[in-house]
Coordinates of C-alpha atoms in Angstrom, one line a residue:
X221 CA 104.4 130.4 -82.8
X222 CA 107.2 130.4 -85.4
X223 CA 106.6 132.2 -88.7
X224 CA 108.5 132.8 -91.8
X225 CA 109.9 136.1 -90.5
X226 CA 111.8 134.4 -87.8
X227 CA 113.4 131.7 -90.0
X228 CA 116.6 132.5 -91.8
X229 CA 116.3 132.6 -95.6
X230 CA 118.8 129.8 -96.3
X231 CA 117.1 127.5 -93.7
X232 CA 113.7 128.1 -95.2
X233 CA 114.8 126.7 -98.6
X234 CA 116.6 123.8 -97.0
X235 CA 113.4 123.1 -95.0
X236 CA 111.5 123.2 -98.3
X237 CA 113.7 120.4 -99.5
X238 CA 112.9 118.4 -96.5
X239 CA 109.1 118.7 -96.9
X240 CA 109.5 118.0 -100.7
X241 CA 111.4 114.8 -99.8
X242 CA 108.5 113.8 -97.4
X243 CA 105.9 114.2 -100.1
X244 CA 108.1 112.4 -102.6
X245 CA 107.8 109.3 -100.5
X246 CA 104.0 109.5 -100.6
X247 CA 103.9 110.1 -104.3
X248 CA 106.4 107.4 -105.0
X249 CA 104.2 104.8 -103.2
X250 CA 101.2 105.8 -105.2
X251 CA 102.9 105.3 -108.6
X252 CA 104.9 102.2 -107.8
X253 CA 101.7 100.2 -107.0
X254 CA 100.6 100.4 -110.6
X255 CA 103.3 98.1 -111.7
X256 CA 103.1 95.8 -108.6
X257 CA 99.5 94.6 -109.0
X258 CA 100.2 91.6 -111.2
X259 CA 102.9 90.4 -108.8
X260 CA 100.7 91.0 -105.8
X261 CA 97.9 89.0 -107.3
X262 CA 100.3 86.0 -107.4
X263 CA 102.2 86.5 -104.1
X264 CA 99.2 87.3 -102.0
X265 CA 96.6 85.1 -103.8
X266 CA 94.6 88.3 -104.4
X267 CA 91.4 88.4 -106.3
X268 CA 90.4 91.1 -108.8
X269 CA 88.4 92.7 -106.0
X270 CA 91.3 92.6 -103.7
X271 CA 93.5 94.3 -106.2
X272 CA 91.0 97.1 -106.7
X273 CA 90.9 97.7 -102.9
X274 CA 94.7 97.8 -102.7
X275 CA 94.5 101.1 -104.5
X276 CA 91.0 102.3 -103.5
X277 CA 91.6 101.8 -99.7
X278 CA 94.6 104.1 -99.9
X279 CA 92.8 106.8 -102.0
X280 CA 89.6 106.8 -99.9
X281 CA 91.4 107.1 -96.5
X282 CA 93.8 109.7 -97.9
X283 CA 91.0 111.9 -99.1
X284 CA 88.9 111.5 -95.9
X285 CA 91.8 112.2 -93.5
X286 CA 93.2 115.4 -94.9
X287 CA 90.8 117.8 -93.0
X288 CA 91.3 116.1 -89.6
X289 CA 95.1 116.1 -90.4
X290 CA 95.0 119.9 -90.9
X291 CA 93.1 120.4 -87.6
X292 CA 95.6 118.2 -85.7
X293 CA 98.6 120.1 -87.1
X294 CA 97.1 123.5 -86.3
X295 CA 96.2 122.5 -82.8
X296 CA 99.1 120.2 -81.7
X297 CA 102.0 121.3 -83.9
X298 CA 102.6 121.0 -87.6
X299 CA 106.2 119.8 -87.4
X300 CA 105.2 117.2 -84.8
X301 CA 102.3 116.0 -87.0
X302 CA 104.5 115.9 -90.1
X303 CA 107.2 113.8 -88.3
X304 CA 104.7 111.4 -86.7
X305 CA 102.9 111.0 -90.1
X306 CA 106.3 110.3 -91.8
X307 CA 107.1 107.6 -89.2
X308 CA 103.7 106.0 -89.6
X309 CA 104.2 106.0 -93.4
X310 CA 107.5 104.2 -93.0
X311 CA 105.8 101.6 -90.7
X312 CA 103.0 101.2 -93.2
X313 CA 105.5 100.7 -96.1
X314 CA 107.3 98.0 -94.2
X315 CA 104.0 96.4 -93.3
X316 CA 103.1 96.2 -97.0
X317 CA 106.4 94.5 -97.7
X318 CA 105.9 91.7 -95.1
X319 CA 102.1 91.2 -95.7
X320 CA 101.1 87.6 -96.3
X321 CA 97.4 88.1 -97.1
X322 CA 95.2 90.6 -99.0
X323 CA 93.5 91.6 -95.7
X324 CA 96.8 92.4 -94.1
X325 CA 98.0 94.3 -97.1
X326 CA 94.7 96.4 -97.3
X327 CA 95.1 97.2 -93.6
X328 CA 98.7 98.4 -94.3
X329 CA 97.3 100.5 -97.2
X330 CA 94.8 102.1 -94.8
X331 CA 97.6 103.1 -92.5
X332 CA 99.5 104.5 -95.4
X333 CA 96.5 106.6 -96.4
X334 CA 96.2 108.0 -92.9
X335 CA 99.9 108.8 -92.7
X336 CA 100.0 110.2 -96.3
X337 CA 97.2 112.7 -95.4
X338 CA 99.3 114.1 -92.5
X339 CA 102.4 114.3 -94.6
X340 CA 100.9 116.0 -97.7
X341 CA 98.8 118.5 -95.7
X342 CA 101.6 119.5 -93.3
X343 CA 104.1 119.7 -96.1
X344 CA 101.9 122.2 -97.9
X345 CA 101.1 124.1 -94.7
X346 CA 104.9 124.5 -94.1
X347 CA 105.0 126.6 -97.3
X348 CA 102.6 129.1 -95.7
X349 CA 104.5 129.2 -92.4
X350 CA 108.0 129.3 -93.9
X351 CA 107.5 131.8 -96.7
X352 CA 106.0 135.3 -97.0
X353 CA 103.2 135.7 -99.6
X354 CA 105.7 137.2 -102.1
X355 CA 107.9 134.2 -101.9
X356 CA 105.3 131.5 -101.9
X357 CA 104.7 131.3 -105.7
X358 CA 108.4 130.5 -106.2
X359 CA 108.4 128.0 -103.2
X360 CA 105.3 126.3 -104.6
X361 CA 106.9 126.0 -108.0
X362 CA 110.0 124.3 -106.6
X363 CA 107.9 122.1 -104.3
X364 CA 105.7 121.0 -107.2
X365 CA 108.7 120.3 -109.5
X366 CA 110.4 118.2 -106.9
X367 CA 107.4 116.0 -106.3
X368 CA 106.5 115.6 -110.0
X369 CA 109.6 113.4 -110.2
X370 CA 107.6 110.6 -108.4
X371 CA 105.4 110.1 -111.4
X372 CA 108.0 108.4 -113.7
X373 CA 110.2 107.1 -110.9
X374 CA 107.6 104.7 -109.6
X375 CA 107.1 102.7 -112.8
X376 CA 110.8 102.9 -113.8
X377 CA 112.3 101.8 -110.5
X378 CA 109.3 99.4 -109.8
X379 CA 109.8 97.7 -113.1
X380 CA 113.5 97.2 -112.5
X381 CA 112.9 95.9 -109.0
X382 CA 110.4 93.4 -110.1
X383 CA 112.9 92.1 -112.6
X384 CA 115.9 91.8 -110.2
X385 CA 114.8 91.9 -106.6
X386 CA 112.3 90.5 -104.1
X387 CA 108.9 92.2 -104.6
X388 CA 108.8 93.5 -101.0
X389 CA 111.5 96.1 -101.9
X390 CA 108.8 97.9 -103.9
X391 CA 107.6 99.2 -100.6
X392 CA 110.7 99.0 -98.4
X393 CA 112.3 101.5 -100.8
X394 CA 110.1 104.2 -99.1
X395 CA 111.8 103.5 -95.7
X396 CA 115.2 105.2 -96.5
X397 CA 113.2 108.2 -97.9
X398 CA 111.2 108.4 -94.7
X399 CA 114.3 108.2 -92.5
X400 CA 116.1 110.9 -94.5
X401 CA 112.9 113.0 -94.4
X402 CA 112.6 112.6 -90.6
X403 CA 116.3 113.6 -90.0
X404 CA 116.2 116.6 -92.2
X405 CA 112.7 117.7 -91.1
X406 CA 113.7 117.3 -87.4
X407 CA 116.7 119.6 -87.9
X408 CA 115.4 122.2 -90.4
X409 CA 111.6 122.5 -90.1
X410 CA 110.5 124.8 -87.3
X411 CA 107.6 123.9 -85.0
X412 CA 104.5 126.0 -85.4
X413 CA 100.9 125.7 -84.1
X414 CA 97.8 127.8 -83.9
X415 CA 97.6 130.1 -80.9
X416 CA 93.9 129.4 -80.6
X417 CA 93.1 126.4 -78.4
X418 CA 89.5 126.0 -79.2
X419 CA 87.6 122.8 -78.5
X420 CA 87.6 120.1 -81.3
X421 CA 84.6 120.1 -83.7
X422 CA 83.8 116.3 -83.3
X423 CA 80.5 116.5 -85.4
X424 CA 82.3 118.4 -88.2
X425 CA 85.1 115.8 -88.3
X426 CA 82.6 112.9 -88.4
X427 CA 80.5 114.6 -91.2
X428 CA 83.6 115.5 -93.3
X429 CA 85.1 112.0 -93.0
X430 CA 81.8 110.2 -93.9
X431 CA 81.1 112.6 -96.8
X432 CA 84.6 112.3 -98.3
X433 CA 84.7 108.5 -97.8
X434 CA 81.4 108.1 -99.6
X435 CA 82.2 110.6 -102.4
X436 CA 85.7 109.2 -103.1
X437 CA 84.5 105.6 -102.9
X438 CA 81.7 106.5 -105.3
X439 CA 84.1 107.9 -107.8
X440 CA 86.3 104.9 -107.5
X441 CA 83.4 102.5 -108.0
X442 CA 82.1 104.6 -111.0
X443 CA 85.5 104.3 -112.6
X444 CA 85.4 100.5 -112.2
X445 CA 81.7 99.7 -112.9
X446 CA 80.5 102.8 -114.9
X447 CA 78.3 105.7 -114.1
X448 CA 75.2 103.6 -114.4
X449 CA 76.2 101.5 -111.3
X450 CA 73.6 101.9 -108.6
X451 CA 76.2 101.4 -105.8
X452 CA 78.4 104.2 -107.2
X453 CA 75.5 106.6 -107.7
X454 CA 74.3 105.9 -104.2
X455 CA 77.7 106.5 -102.6
X456 CA 78.2 109.8 -104.6
X457 CA 74.7 111.0 -103.7
X458 CA 75.2 110.1 -100.0
X459 CA 78.6 111.8 -100.0
X460 CA 77.3 115.0 -101.5
X461 CA 74.3 115.2 -99.1
X462 CA 76.6 114.6 -96.1
X463 CA 79.1 117.2 -97.3
X464 CA 76.3 119.8 -97.7
X465 CA 75.2 119.0 -94.1
X466 CA 78.9 119.5 -93.1
X467 CA 79.1 122.9 -94.6
X468 CA 75.7 123.9 -93.1
X469 CA 76.9 122.7 -89.7
X470 CA 80.2 124.6 -90.0
X471 CA 78.4 127.8 -91.0
X472 CA 76.1 127.5 -88.0
X473 CA 79.0 126.8 -85.7
X474 CA 81.0 129.8 -87.0
X475 CA 78.0 132.1 -86.3
X476 CA 77.4 130.8 -82.8
X477 CA 79.2 132.5 -79.8
X478 CA 82.2 130.4 -78.7
X479 CA 81.9 128.1 -81.8
X480 CA 85.0 126.3 -83.0
X481 CA 84.3 124.9 -86.5
X482 CA 86.6 122.4 -88.1
X483 CA 86.6 124.5 -91.3
X484 CA 87.0 128.3 -91.1
X485 CA 84.3 129.5 -93.4
X486 CA 86.0 132.9 -93.5
X487 CA 88.6 131.3 -95.8
X488 CA 86.0 131.3 -98.7
X489 CA 85.6 135.1 -98.5
X490 CA 88.8 135.3 -100.4
X491 CA 88.4 134.9 -104.1
X492 CA 92.1 134.0 -104.4
X493 CA 91.8 131.1 -102.0
X494 CA 88.5 129.8 -103.2
X495 CA 89.1 129.9 -106.9
X496 CA 92.8 129.0 -106.6
X497 CA 91.8 125.8 -104.7
X498 CA 89.0 124.9 -107.2
X499 CA 91.2 125.5 -110.2
X500 CA 94.0 123.3 -108.7
X501 CA 91.4 120.5 -108.8
X502 CA 90.8 121.3 -112.5
X503 CA 94.5 120.9 -113.1
X504 CA 94.4 117.5 -111.5
X505 CA 91.6 116.5 -113.9
X506 CA 93.7 117.7 -116.9
X507 CA 96.8 115.7 -115.7
X508 CA 94.8 112.6 -115.1
X509 CA 93.8 112.6 -118.8
X510 CA 97.5 111.8 -119.7
X511 CA 98.5 109.8 -116.7
X512 CA 95.5 107.5 -117.0
X513 CA 95.6 106.8 -120.8
X514 CA 99.3 107.0 -121.8
X515 CA 100.8 104.1 -119.8
X516 CA 98.0 101.8 -121.2
X517 CA 98.8 103.1 -124.7
X518 CA 102.5 102.5 -124.3
X519 CA 102.1 99.0 -123.0
X520 CA 98.9 97.8 -124.7
X521 CA 99.2 99.5 -128.1
X522 CA 102.9 100.0 -128.7
X523 CA 104.1 96.9 -126.7
X524 CA 106.4 98.6 -124.2
X525 CA 107.1 97.0 -120.8
X526 CA 106.4 98.8 -117.5
X527 CA 109.9 100.2 -117.2
X528 CA 110.0 101.6 -120.7
X529 CA 106.5 103.0 -120.2
X530 CA 107.7 104.9 -117.2
X531 CA 110.7 106.3 -119.1
X532 CA 108.3 107.5 -121.8
X533 CA 106.5 109.7 -119.2
X534 CA 109.7 111.7 -118.8
X535 CA 108.8 114.4 -121.4
X536 CA 105.6 115.0 -119.4
X537 CA 107.7 115.5 -116.2
X538 CA 110.3 117.7 -117.9
X539 CA 107.4 119.9 -119.1
X540 CA 105.9 120.0 -115.6
X541 CA 109.2 121.1 -114.2
X542 CA 109.8 123.7 -116.9
X543 CA 106.3 125.1 -116.2
X544 CA 106.3 125.0 -112.4
X545 CA 109.7 126.5 -111.6
X546 CA 109.3 129.8 -113.5
X547 CA 105.5 130.1 -112.8
X548 CA 106.1 132.8 -110.2
X549 CA 108.1 134.9 -112.7
X550 CA 105.3 134.4 -115.3
X551 CA 102.7 135.6 -112.7
X552 CA 104.8 138.7 -111.9
X553 CA 105.0 139.6 -115.6
X554 CA 101.5 138.6 -116.7
X555 CA 99.5 138.6 -113.5
X556 CA 98.1 135.5 -111.8
X557 CA 94.9 135.4 -113.8
X558 CA 96.6 135.4 -117.3
X559 CA 99.3 133.0 -116.2
X560 CA 96.7 130.5 -115.1
X561 CA 94.8 130.9 -118.4
X562 CA 98.1 130.3 -120.3
X563 CA 98.6 127.1 -118.3
X564 CA 95.1 125.8 -119.0
X565 CA 95.5 126.8 -122.7
X566 CA 98.7 124.8 -122.9
X567 CA 97.0 121.8 -121.4
X568 CA 94.2 122.1 -123.9
X569 CA 96.5 122.6 -126.9
X570 CA 98.7 119.7 -126.0
X571 CA 95.7 117.4 -125.3
X572 CA 94.2 118.5 -128.6
X573 CA 97.3 117.5 -130.5
X574 CA 97.5 114.3 -128.5
X575 CA 94.0 113.4 -129.7
X576 CA 95.6 112.8 -133.2
X577 CA 97.8 110.1 -131.8
X578 CA 97.6 106.8 -133.7
X579 CA 98.8 103.3 -133.0
X580 CA 101.9 103.9 -135.1
X581 CA 102.7 107.5 -133.9
X582 CA 106.3 108.2 -133.4
X583 CA 107.9 108.5 -130.0
X584 CA 108.9 112.0 -130.8
X585 CA 105.4 113.1 -131.7
X586 CA 104.0 111.7 -128.4
X587 CA 106.8 113.1 -126.4
X588 CA 106.3 116.6 -127.9
X589 CA 102.6 116.9 -127.1
X590 CA 103.0 115.4 -123.6
X591 CA 105.7 118.0 -122.9
X592 CA 103.3 120.7 -123.8
X593 CA 100.6 119.3 -121.5
X594 CA 103.2 118.9 -118.8
X595 CA 104.2 122.6 -119.2
X596 CA 100.6 123.7 -118.9
X597 CA 100.0 121.6 -115.8
X598 CA 103.2 122.9 -114.2
X599 CA 102.2 126.6 -114.9
X600 CA 98.6 126.2 -113.9
X601 CA 99.1 124.1 -110.8
X602 CA 101.9 126.2 -109.3
X603 CA 99.9 129.4 -110.1
X604 CA 96.5 128.2 -108.7
X605 CA 98.0 126.6 -105.6
X606 CA 100.0 129.8 -105.0
X607 CA 96.8 131.8 -105.4
X608 CA 95.1 129.7 -102.7
X609 CA 98.1 129.7 -100.3
X610 CA 98.8 133.4 -100.7
X611 CA 95.7 134.4 -98.6
X612 CA 96.3 131.8 -95.9
X613 CA 97.4 133.1 -92.5
X614 CA 100.0 131.0 -90.7
X615 CA 97.3 130.7 -87.9
X616 CA 95.1 128.4 -90.1
X617 CA 97.6 127.1 -92.6
X618 CA 97.0 123.5 -91.7
X619 CA 93.2 123.5 -92.3
X620 CA 93.5 125.8 -95.3
X621 CA 96.1 123.5 -96.9
X622 CA 93.8 120.6 -96.1
X623 CA 91.0 122.2 -98.1
X624 CA 93.3 122.5 -101.2
X625 CA 94.5 118.9 -100.7
X626 CA 90.9 117.7 -100.4
X627 CA 90.0 119.2 -103.8
X628 CA 93.1 117.8 -105.4
X629 CA 92.7 114.3 -103.9
X630 CA 89.1 114.0 -104.8
X631 CA 89.8 115.3 -108.3
X632 CA 92.1 112.4 -109.1
X633 CA 89.5 109.6 -108.7
X634 CA 86.8 111.8 -110.3
X635 CA 89.1 112.4 -113.3
X636 CA 89.9 108.7 -113.5
X637 CA 86.2 107.8 -113.3
X638 CA 85.1 110.4 -116.0
X639 CA 87.9 109.8 -118.4
X640 CA 88.0 106.1 -117.8
X641 CA 84.3 105.8 -118.6
X642 CA 84.8 107.8 -121.8
X643 CA 87.7 105.7 -122.9
X644 CA 85.9 102.4 -122.0
X645 CA 82.6 103.3 -123.7
X646 CA 84.4 104.4 -126.9
X647 CA 86.7 101.3 -126.8
X648 CA 83.8 98.9 -126.5
X649 CA 81.7 100.7 -129.1
X650 CA 84.6 100.5 -131.7
X651 CA 85.6 96.9 -130.9
X652 CA 84.9 94.2 -133.4
X653 CA 85.3 90.7 -132.0
X654 CA 85.3 87.3 -133.8
X655 CA 83.3 84.4 -132.4
X656 CA 84.8 83.8 -128.9
X657 CA 83.8 82.2 -125.6
X658 CA 81.6 84.7 -123.7
X659 CA 84.1 85.0 -120.8
X660 CA 87.0 85.7 -123.1
X661 CA 85.0 88.3 -125.0
X662 CA 83.9 90.0 -121.8
X663 CA 87.6 90.2 -120.6
X664 CA 88.6 91.8 -123.9
X665 CA 85.8 94.4 -123.7
X666 CA 87.1 95.5 -120.2
X667 CA 90.9 95.5 -120.9
X668 CA 93.1 96.3 -123.8
X669 CA 95.7 94.1 -122.2
X670 CA 93.3 91.1 -122.2
X671 CA 92.6 91.8 -125.8
X672 CA 96.3 91.9 -126.8
X673 CA 96.9 88.6 -124.8
X674 CA 93.9 86.9 -126.6
X675 CA 95.1 88.1 -130.0
X676 CA 98.6 86.7 -129.3
X677 CA 97.2 83.3 -128.1
X678 CA 94.9 83.0 -131.1
X679 CA 97.5 84.4 -133.5
X680 CA 94.9 86.8 -134.9
X681 CA 96.3 89.9 -136.4
X682 CA 92.7 91.1 -137.2
X683 CA 91.8 90.9 -133.5
X684 CA 95.0 92.6 -132.4
X685 CA 94.4 95.5 -134.9
X686 CA 90.8 95.9 -133.7
X687 CA 91.8 96.0 -130.0
X688 CA 94.6 98.5 -130.6
X689 CA 92.6 100.7 -133.0
X690 CA 89.6 100.7 -130.6
X691 CA 91.7 101.7 -127.6
X692 CA 93.3 104.6 -129.6
X693 CA 89.7 105.7 -130.4
X694 CA 88.9 105.7 -126.7
X695 CA 92.2 107.5 -125.9
X696 CA 91.2 110.2 -128.5
X697 CA 87.8 110.7 -126.9
X698 CA 89.4 110.9 -123.4
X699 CA 91.9 113.5 -124.5
X700 CA 89.1 115.5 -126.3
X701 CA 87.3 115.6 -122.9
X702 CA 90.5 116.9 -121.4
X703 CA 90.5 119.7 -123.9
X704 CA 87.0 120.6 -122.7
X705 CA 88.2 120.5 -119.1
X706 CA 91.1 122.8 -119.9
X707 CA 88.7 125.2 -121.8
X708 CA 86.4 125.4 -118.7
X709 CA 89.6 126.0 -116.6
X710 CA 90.5 128.9 -118.9
X711 CA 87.0 130.5 -118.6
X712 CA 86.8 130.0 -114.8
X713 CA 90.3 131.5 -114.3
X714 CA 89.5 134.4 -116.6
X715 CA 86.2 135.2 -114.9
X716 CA 86.9 134.5 -111.2
X717 CA 90.6 134.4 -110.4
X718 CA 92.0 137.8 -109.2
X719 CA 94.7 139.3 -111.4
X720 CA 97.2 139.3 -108.5
X721 CA 97.6 137.9 -105.0
X722 CA 97.2 141.4 -103.6
X723 CA 94.0 141.4 -101.5
X724 CA 90.8 143.1 -102.8
X725 CA 89.1 145.6 -100.5
X726 CA 86.8 142.8 -99.2
X727 CA 89.8 140.7 -98.4
X728 CA 91.9 143.4 -96.6
X729 CA 90.7 142.2 -93.1
X730 CA 91.6 138.6 -93.9
X731 CA 95.0 139.7 -95.3
X732 CA 95.7 141.7 -92.2
X733 CA 95.1 138.6 -90.1
X734 CA 97.7 136.8 -92.1
X735 CA 100.4 139.0 -90.6

């Protein structure tokens, strides 16, 4: 087994670059799809339901596959799992580019979700194996900053490609990133695996996959149809019940002689791991508030195209990088607890200022408050993720990283569902429509873009003003909820997160196992 102590310092940081590049490909694919949907609807003759599954299939499979991916990496080799996952991701990207039907494209997205789970989990586990606990906060900051770049690059580069190139290049662009990641990872990332060769927990895998599929699909459906949708509530309830059964089974297996649970329950005896992982999910909710609302605001309210909309996300990314990179220094000076609180406070303050955005707000005003939110997300995410990883032993870094990834991956559709519902309900309540055909009115109520298009075709300035003003009201409500999420994050961090990554007396046996 290779650990951080046997890897030269310079090689560790080059290896960090390799795993960051691998995750960049996954993040890039997720953001570029947002600008590709109108083109895919035409090229693949896709229905509205097909378009929803183009995104949902990837999210559901990605969330469901992370725990098995962690187990596979721990058992059979983390480097091997990372490289195979990267190769499959490249194949899936090429498959998307040459798909000729919605069914074929959805199948390719499923493969991308499976591969993306292996890439993200193994990349995060590499931080635990490559770096000692004292170095991990800095490594997490660099890792996070590198991968935040995918957020604006997808819409920017995707918009340019759609204007100048064949639409398939939207997905083929991942292939060079994958090839580079494979070469660098093969050379620089050391192979590690767990020394334990226990039998595989088949029941645990089945329960975790079913539970996470139902829960994630339920959140996606709730985001689309609202929280009153029977199908969404049924999926969420079923997912929650199955996941409770999964945890009970894992606890029983852990207590039995010779048991080999998928999830090491002992991980949750560490406050640092437990609350660091949970709070990283809170950060995802805070970030979604901006990522979900602002591209719609830029394009639907202020009339920007997709490429310009992506460029206007750059202040958010700059703030993220400025927060994530020095987060380890902040934690050394202030302590982990206070640093996380500062991060959540910045998210809340920035979102609170953003709630005063109007349809005519200047680009400088919007850029300023987004940068504050980004700074808070960078500080809080790097700190909370570091808190979770600091207590992971290299022996179980794969499954431990998978737990952190599960919480973050499920947090994204949950945040979209919650904030999307708040925005939608407020938008529809504020909207004032003239006499229109029922089908047109229904489209306007469900999309600001449909409202703008209808106003343009009818040459109605009153309808255009109503649509834009109503959307801004919905955006204000969504950002106000983000302020509440940030406030809860502050309280939870202050109460539960340890001051530093040094183990408490109860955690000393666990910390000893990490070395």
